[in-house]
Structures are given as structure tokens and as C-alpha cells.
mmCIF file of C-alpha atoms in Angstrom:
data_model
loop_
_atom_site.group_PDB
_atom_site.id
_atom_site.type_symbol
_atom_site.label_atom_id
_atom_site.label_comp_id
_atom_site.label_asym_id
_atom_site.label_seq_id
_atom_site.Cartn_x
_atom_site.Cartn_y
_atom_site.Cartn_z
ATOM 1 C CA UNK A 4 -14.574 -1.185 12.366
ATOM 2 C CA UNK A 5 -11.512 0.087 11.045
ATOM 3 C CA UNK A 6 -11.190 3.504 9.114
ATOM 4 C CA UNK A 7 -8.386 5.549 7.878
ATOM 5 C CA UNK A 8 -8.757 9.065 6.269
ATOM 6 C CA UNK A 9 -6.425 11.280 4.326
ATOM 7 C CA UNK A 10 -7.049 14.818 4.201
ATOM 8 C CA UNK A 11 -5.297 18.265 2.856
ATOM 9 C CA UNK A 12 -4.431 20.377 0.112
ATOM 10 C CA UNK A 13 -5.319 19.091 -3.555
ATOM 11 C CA UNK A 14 -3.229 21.943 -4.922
ATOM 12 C CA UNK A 15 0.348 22.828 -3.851
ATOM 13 C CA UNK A 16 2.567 24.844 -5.370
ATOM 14 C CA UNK A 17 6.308 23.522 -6.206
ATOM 15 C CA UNK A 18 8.957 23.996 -3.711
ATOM 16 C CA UNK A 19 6.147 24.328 -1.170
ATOM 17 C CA UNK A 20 6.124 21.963 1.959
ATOM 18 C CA UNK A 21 3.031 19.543 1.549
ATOM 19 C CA UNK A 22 1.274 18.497 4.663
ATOM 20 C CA UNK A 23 -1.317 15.191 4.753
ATOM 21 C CA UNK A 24 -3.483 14.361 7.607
ATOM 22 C CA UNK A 25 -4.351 10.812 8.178
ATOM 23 C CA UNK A 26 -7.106 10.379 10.881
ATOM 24 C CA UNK A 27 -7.993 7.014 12.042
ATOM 25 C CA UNK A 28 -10.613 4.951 14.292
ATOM 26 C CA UNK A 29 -10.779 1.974 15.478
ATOM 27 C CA UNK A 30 -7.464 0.834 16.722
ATOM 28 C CA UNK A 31 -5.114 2.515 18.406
ATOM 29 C CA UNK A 32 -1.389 3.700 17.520
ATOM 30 C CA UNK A 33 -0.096 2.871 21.332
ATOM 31 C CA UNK A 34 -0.968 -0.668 20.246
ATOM 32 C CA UNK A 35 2.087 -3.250 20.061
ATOM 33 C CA UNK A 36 2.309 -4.206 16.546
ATOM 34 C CA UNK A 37 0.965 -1.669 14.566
ATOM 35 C CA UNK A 38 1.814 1.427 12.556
ATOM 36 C CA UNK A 39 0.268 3.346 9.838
ATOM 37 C CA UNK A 40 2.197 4.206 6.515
ATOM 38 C CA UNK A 41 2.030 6.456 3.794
ATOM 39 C CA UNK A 42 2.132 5.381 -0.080
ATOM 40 C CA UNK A 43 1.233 6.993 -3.115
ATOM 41 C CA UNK A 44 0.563 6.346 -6.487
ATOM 42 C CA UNK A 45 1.512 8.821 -9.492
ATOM 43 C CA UNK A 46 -0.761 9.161 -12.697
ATOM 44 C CA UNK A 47 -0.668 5.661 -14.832
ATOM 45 C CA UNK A 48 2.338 4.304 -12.477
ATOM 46 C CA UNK A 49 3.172 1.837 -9.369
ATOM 47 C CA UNK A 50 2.262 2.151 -5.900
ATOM 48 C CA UNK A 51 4.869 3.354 -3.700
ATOM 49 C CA UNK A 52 5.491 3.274 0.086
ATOM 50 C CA UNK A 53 6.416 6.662 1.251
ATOM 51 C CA UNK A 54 6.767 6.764 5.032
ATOM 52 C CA UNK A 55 5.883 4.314 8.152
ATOM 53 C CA UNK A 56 5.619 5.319 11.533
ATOM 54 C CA UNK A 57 5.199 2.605 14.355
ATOM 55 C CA UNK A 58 3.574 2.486 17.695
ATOM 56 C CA UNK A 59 6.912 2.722 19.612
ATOM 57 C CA UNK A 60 7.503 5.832 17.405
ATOM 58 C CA UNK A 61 10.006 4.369 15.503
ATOM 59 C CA UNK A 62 10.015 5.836 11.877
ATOM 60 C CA UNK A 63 11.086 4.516 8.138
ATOM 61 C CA UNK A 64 11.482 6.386 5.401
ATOM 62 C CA UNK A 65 11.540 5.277 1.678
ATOM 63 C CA UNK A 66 15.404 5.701 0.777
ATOM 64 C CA UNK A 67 15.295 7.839 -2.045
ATOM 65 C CA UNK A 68 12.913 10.617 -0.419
ATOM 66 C CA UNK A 69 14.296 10.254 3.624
ATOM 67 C CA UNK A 70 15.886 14.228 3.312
ATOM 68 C CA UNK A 71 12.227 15.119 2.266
ATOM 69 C CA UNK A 72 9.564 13.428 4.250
ATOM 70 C CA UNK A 73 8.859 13.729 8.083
ATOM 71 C CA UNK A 74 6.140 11.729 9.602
ATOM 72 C CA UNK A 75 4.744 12.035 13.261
ATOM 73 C CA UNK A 76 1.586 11.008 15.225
ATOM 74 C CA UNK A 77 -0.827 12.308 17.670
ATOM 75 C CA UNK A 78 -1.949 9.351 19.348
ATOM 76 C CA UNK A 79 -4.551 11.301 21.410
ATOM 77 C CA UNK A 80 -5.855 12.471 18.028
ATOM 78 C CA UNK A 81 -5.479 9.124 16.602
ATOM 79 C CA UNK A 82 -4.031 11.174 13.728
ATOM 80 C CA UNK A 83 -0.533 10.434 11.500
ATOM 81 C CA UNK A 84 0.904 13.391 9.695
ATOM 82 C CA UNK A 85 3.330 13.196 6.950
ATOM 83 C CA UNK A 86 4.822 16.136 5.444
ATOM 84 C CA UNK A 87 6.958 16.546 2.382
ATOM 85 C CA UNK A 88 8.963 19.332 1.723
ATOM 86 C CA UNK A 89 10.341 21.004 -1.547
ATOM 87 C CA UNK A 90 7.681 19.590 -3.968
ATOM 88 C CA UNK A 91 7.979 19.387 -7.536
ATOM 89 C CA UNK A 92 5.355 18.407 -10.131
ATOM 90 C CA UNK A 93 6.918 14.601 -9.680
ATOM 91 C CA UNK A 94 5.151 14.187 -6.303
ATOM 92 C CA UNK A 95 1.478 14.380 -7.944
ATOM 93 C CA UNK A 96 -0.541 11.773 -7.319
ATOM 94 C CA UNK A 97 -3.121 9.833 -5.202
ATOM 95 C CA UNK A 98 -1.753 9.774 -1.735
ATOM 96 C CA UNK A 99 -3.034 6.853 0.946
ATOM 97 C CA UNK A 100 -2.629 6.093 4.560
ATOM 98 C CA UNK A 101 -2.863 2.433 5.457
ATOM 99 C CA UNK A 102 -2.374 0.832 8.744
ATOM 100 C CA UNK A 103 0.535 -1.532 9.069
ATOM 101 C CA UNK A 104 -0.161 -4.815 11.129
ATOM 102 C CA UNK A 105 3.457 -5.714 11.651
ATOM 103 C CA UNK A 106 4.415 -9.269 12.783
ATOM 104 C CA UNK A 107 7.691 -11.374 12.524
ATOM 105 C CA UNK A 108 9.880 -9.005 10.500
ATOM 106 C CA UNK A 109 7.395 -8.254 8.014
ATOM 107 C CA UNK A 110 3.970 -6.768 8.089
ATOM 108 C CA UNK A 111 1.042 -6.106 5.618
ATOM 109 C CA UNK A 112 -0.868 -2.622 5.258
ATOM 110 C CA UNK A 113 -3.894 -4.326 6.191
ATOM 111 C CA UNK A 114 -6.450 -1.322 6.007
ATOM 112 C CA UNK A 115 -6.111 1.524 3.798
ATOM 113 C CA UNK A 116 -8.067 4.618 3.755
ATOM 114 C CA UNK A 117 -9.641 5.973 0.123
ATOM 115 C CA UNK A 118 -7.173 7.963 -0.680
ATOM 116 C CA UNK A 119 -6.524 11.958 -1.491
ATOM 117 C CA UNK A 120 -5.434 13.643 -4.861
ATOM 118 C CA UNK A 121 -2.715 16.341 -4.539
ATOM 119 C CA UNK A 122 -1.895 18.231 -7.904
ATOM 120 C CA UNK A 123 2.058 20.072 -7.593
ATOM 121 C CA UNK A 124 1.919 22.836 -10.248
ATOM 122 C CA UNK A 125 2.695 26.689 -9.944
ATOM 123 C CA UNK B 18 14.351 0.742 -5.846
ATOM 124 C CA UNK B 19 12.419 -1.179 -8.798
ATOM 125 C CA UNK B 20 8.913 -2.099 -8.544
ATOM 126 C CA UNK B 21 8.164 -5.732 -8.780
ATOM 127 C CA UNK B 22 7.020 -6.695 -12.203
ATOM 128 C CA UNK B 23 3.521 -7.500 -12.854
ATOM 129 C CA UNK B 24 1.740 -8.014 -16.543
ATOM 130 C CA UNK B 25 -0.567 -4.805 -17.123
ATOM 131 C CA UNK B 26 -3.426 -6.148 -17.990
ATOM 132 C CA UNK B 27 -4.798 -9.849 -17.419
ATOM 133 C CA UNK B 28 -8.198 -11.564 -18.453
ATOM 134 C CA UNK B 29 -10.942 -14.229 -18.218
ATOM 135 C CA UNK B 30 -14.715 -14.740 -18.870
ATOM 136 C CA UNK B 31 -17.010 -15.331 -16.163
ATOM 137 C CA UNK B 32 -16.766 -18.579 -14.129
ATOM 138 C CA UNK B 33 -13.119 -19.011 -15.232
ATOM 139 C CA UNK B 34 -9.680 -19.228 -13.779
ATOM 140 C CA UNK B 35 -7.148 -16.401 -13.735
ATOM 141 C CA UNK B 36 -3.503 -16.157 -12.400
ATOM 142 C CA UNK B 37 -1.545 -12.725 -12.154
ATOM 143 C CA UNK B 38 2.430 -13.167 -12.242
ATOM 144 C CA UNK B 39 3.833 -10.682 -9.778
ATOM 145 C CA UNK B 40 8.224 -10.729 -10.223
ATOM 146 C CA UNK B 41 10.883 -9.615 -7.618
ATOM 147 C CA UNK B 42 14.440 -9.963 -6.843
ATOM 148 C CA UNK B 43 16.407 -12.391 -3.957
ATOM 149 C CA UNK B 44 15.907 -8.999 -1.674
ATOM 150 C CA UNK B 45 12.200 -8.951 -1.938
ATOM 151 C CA UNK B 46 9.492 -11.580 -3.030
ATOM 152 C CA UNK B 47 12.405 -14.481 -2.626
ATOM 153 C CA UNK B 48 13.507 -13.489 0.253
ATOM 154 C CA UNK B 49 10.591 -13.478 2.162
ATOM 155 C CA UNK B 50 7.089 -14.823 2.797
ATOM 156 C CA UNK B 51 5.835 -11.487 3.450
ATOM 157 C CA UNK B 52 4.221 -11.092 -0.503
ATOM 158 C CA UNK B 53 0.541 -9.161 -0.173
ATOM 159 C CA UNK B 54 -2.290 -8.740 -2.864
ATOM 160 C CA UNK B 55 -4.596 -5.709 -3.164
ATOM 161 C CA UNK B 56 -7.712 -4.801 -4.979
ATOM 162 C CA UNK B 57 -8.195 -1.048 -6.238
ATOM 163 C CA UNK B 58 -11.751 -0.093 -7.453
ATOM 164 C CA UNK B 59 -11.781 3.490 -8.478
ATOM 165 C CA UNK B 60 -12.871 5.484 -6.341
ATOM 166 C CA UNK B 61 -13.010 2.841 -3.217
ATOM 167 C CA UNK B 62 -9.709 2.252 -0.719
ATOM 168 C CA UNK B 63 -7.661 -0.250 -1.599
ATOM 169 C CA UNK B 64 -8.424 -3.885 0.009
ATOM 170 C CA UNK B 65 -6.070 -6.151 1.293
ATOM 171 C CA UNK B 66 -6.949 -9.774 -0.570
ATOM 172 C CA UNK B 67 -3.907 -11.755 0.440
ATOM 173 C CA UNK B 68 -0.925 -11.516 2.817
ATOM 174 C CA UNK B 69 1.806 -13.679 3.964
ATOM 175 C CA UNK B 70 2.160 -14.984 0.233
ATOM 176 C CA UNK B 71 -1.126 -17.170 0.460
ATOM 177 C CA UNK B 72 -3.614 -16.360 3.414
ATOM 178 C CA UNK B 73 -6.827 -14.623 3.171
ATOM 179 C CA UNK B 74 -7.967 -12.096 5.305
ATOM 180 C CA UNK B 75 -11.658 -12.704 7.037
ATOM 181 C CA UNK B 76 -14.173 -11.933 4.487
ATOM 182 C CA UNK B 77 -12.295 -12.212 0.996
ATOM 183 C CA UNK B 78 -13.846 -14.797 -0.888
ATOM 184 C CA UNK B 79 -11.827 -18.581 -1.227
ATOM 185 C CA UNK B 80 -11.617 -18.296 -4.782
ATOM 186 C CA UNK B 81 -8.839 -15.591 -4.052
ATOM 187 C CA UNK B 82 -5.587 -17.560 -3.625
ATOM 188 C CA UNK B 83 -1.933 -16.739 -3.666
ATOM 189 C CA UNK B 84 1.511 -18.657 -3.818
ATOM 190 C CA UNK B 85 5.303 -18.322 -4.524
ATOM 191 C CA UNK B 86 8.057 -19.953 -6.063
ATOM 192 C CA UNK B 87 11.735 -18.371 -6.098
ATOM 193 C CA UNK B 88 10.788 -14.909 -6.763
ATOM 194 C CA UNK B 89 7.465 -15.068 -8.050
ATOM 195 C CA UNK B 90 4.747 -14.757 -6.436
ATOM 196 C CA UNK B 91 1.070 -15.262 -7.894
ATOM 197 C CA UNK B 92 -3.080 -14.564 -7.631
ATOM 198 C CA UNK B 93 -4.731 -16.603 -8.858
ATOM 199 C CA UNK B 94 -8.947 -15.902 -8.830
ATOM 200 C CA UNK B 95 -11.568 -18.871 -9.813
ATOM 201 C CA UNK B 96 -14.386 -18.754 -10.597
ATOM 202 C CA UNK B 97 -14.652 -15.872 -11.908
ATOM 203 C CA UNK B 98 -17.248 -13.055 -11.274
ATOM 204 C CA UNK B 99 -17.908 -9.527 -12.576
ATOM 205 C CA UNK B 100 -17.077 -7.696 -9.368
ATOM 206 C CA UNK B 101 -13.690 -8.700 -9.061
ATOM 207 C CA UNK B 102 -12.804 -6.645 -12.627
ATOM 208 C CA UNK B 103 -10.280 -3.861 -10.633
ATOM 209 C CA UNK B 104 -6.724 -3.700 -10.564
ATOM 210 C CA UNK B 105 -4.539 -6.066 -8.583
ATOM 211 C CA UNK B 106 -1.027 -4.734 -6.863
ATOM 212 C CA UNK B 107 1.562 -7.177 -5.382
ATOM 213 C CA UNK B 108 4.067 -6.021 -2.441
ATOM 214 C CA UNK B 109 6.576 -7.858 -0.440
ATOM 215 C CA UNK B 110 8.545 -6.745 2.383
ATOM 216 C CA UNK B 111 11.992 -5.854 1.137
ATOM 217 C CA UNK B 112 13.674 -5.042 4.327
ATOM 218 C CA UNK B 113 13.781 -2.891 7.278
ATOM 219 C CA UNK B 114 15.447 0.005 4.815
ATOM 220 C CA UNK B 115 13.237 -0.578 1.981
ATOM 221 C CA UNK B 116 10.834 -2.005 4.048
ATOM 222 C CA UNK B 117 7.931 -2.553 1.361
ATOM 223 C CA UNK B 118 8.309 -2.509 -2.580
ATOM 224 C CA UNK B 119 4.987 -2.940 -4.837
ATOM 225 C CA UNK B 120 4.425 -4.100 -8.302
ATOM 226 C CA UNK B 121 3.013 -1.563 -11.374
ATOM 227 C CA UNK B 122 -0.322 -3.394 -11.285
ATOM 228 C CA UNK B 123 -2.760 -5.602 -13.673
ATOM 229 C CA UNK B 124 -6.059 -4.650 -14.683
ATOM 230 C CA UNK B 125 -8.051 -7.616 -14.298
ATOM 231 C CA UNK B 126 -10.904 -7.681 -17.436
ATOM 232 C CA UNK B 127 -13.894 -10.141 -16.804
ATOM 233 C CA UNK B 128 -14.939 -10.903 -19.975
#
């Protein structure tokens, strides 16, 4: 069975450096095709991919935030970290970690954990 | 980088038929056949209904089914049943920049 778990801070203040902990089991991020991704969803609005990180280590970042957002993984852990730095009231929101199962040159985010609120105010 | 463009809310009485528009651009949903579906509950992780514009992953139910034409792309759920009120998100790969772009969601009433 596949699980994915997001974990930190709820509360962060802005221009603080905001550090999520996705922790995963059953699969493994050495595994040829694979990855695990970060997207969020603000209050009332769309779903957006933040960050993607694959099993050759190879990293994306969504455009707009790149100068912000550094992801890494611990594949002894079976842990993905994303961090983003100089946060502003914008960045609240639910934040999820979902694996990627990537194949041709697309992929899905086939397994997504539940999901962790994060409130930016001072 | 626009999300794709999805009615808000959509709905249907039990046992019915329902289809959920989800729109995108030549550099997403009509350029590739890469469109996924995905079921939020509150409070539950978000499940992955459809993928590669119309397959189902094991264990989602055949009246989930999904197609494309130009730059739409489409759920459509028959047969209706109370569980599947939720919301419903679209995404299609856009890209190795942009790599994934989603749609603003539709809250799927049963009635």
C-alpha cells in the first residue's frame, strides 16, 4: 500500500523560510519512473503544482516561484522536503505531496497524501 | 500560468448522468493526452479517478469516464450515487517547464 504524509509548521511567520516534510511508504524514490511533487491549494482557489523531484534527482520547479522553492530527498528516509523561502500571507494554504508515476513525457500524481494546512501571518 | 477552466459547480440526481467541462490551451490539454481527474473529499487525500485523458485506475468505479476533443477535456460520471458528491480537479501535463497545470475545480451536487 501506498502512503504519502506531509508534515510541519501550521503557522509561519512572513519572510520566514517554510519547511514541509513529506514521508512516504511503499515505493521507493530510487525507482525508475517515479517522483513525488509538491502542490498546494490556497483558500477558495485552484490547485497548483509547486515542485517535483524525480528518482534520478532531477528537479522542476513551477516558473513563477523557481528563486523561492528548493526541494530534495532522503531516499534512505523515504522522505521529500520542500522548502520555501521569504513567505508572505499569499503562500497560505493546504499543502500536498503526491507521488508522480512518470511515463512517456507525461506523468500523473497518482497517490497523494491528505494534505497539511500552513497559515503565513505575523 | 492560467489554470484550466472548469464550471464551479455541476449537478445531477441520483442514478443520473453528469459531465464536467475541464478547458485548456494548444500548450496543455490539446497538446497532450496526459489530462488527469481527481476527487477531493474534505478532509480525505485527493484520489486519482482518471489519467491519460480516459483510463481508470484499478479500483475506481466504470461509471467514471473521461475524454478529449481539441482542448477540452471531460468527466463524465453515470449513474449517479451519493458518495461521489466532492469536488472534481482536471490537470494536464503542460510541459517539461510547466510541467503540470490544474483546473479551479467543480463541486459535484448529487441531488
Amino acid at each position: 500500500q501506498i502512503t504519502l504524509k506531509e508534515s510541519g509548521p501550521t503557522l509561519v511567520k512572513p519572510t520566514q523560510t517554510l519547511t514541509l516534510t513529506c514521508t512516504f511508504s511503499g515505493f521507493s524514490l530510487d525507482t525508475n519512473g517515479l517522483g513525488v511533487g509538491w502542490i498546494r491549494q490556497p483558500p477558495g482557489k485552484a490547485l497548483e503544482w509547486l515542485a517535483l523531484i524525480y528518482w534520478d534527482d532531477d528537479k522542476r520547479y513551477r516558473p513563477s516561484l523557481k528563486n523561492s522553492l528548493s526541494i530534495s530527498k532522503d531516499t534512505s528516509k523515504n522522505q521529500v522536503v520542500l522548502k520555501m523561502s521569504n513567505v508572505d500571507p499569499v503562500d497560505t494554504g493546504t499543502y500536498y505531496c503526491a507521488r508522480r508515476y512518470i511515463y512517456g513525457s507525461g506523468g500523473t500524481f497518482d497517490t497523494w497524501g491528505q494534505g497539511t494546512m500552513v497559515a503565513v501571518s505575523s | 500560468q492560467s489554470a484550466l477552466t472548469q464550471p464551479p459547480s455541476a449537478s445531477g440526481s441520483l442514478g443520473q448522468s453528469v459531465t464536467i467541462s475541464c478547458t485548456g490551451t494548444s500548450s496543455d490539454v490539446g497538446a497532450y493526452n496526459y489530462v488527469s481527474w481527481y476527487q477531493l473529499h474534505p478532509g480525505r487525500a485527493p484520489k486519482l479517478m482518471i489519467y491519460d485523458v480516459n483510463k481508470r485506475p484499478s479500483g475506481v468505479p466504470a461509471r467514471f469516464s473521461g475524454s478529449k476533443s481539441g482542448n477540452t477535456a471531460s468527466l463524465t460520471v453515470s449513474g449517479l450515487q451519493a458518495e461521489d458528491e466532492a469536488d472534481y480537479y482536471c490537470s494536464s501535463y503542460a510541459g517539461s517547464i510547466n510541467l503540470e497545470r490544474f483546473g479551479g475545480g467543480t463541486r459535484l451536487t448529487v441531488l
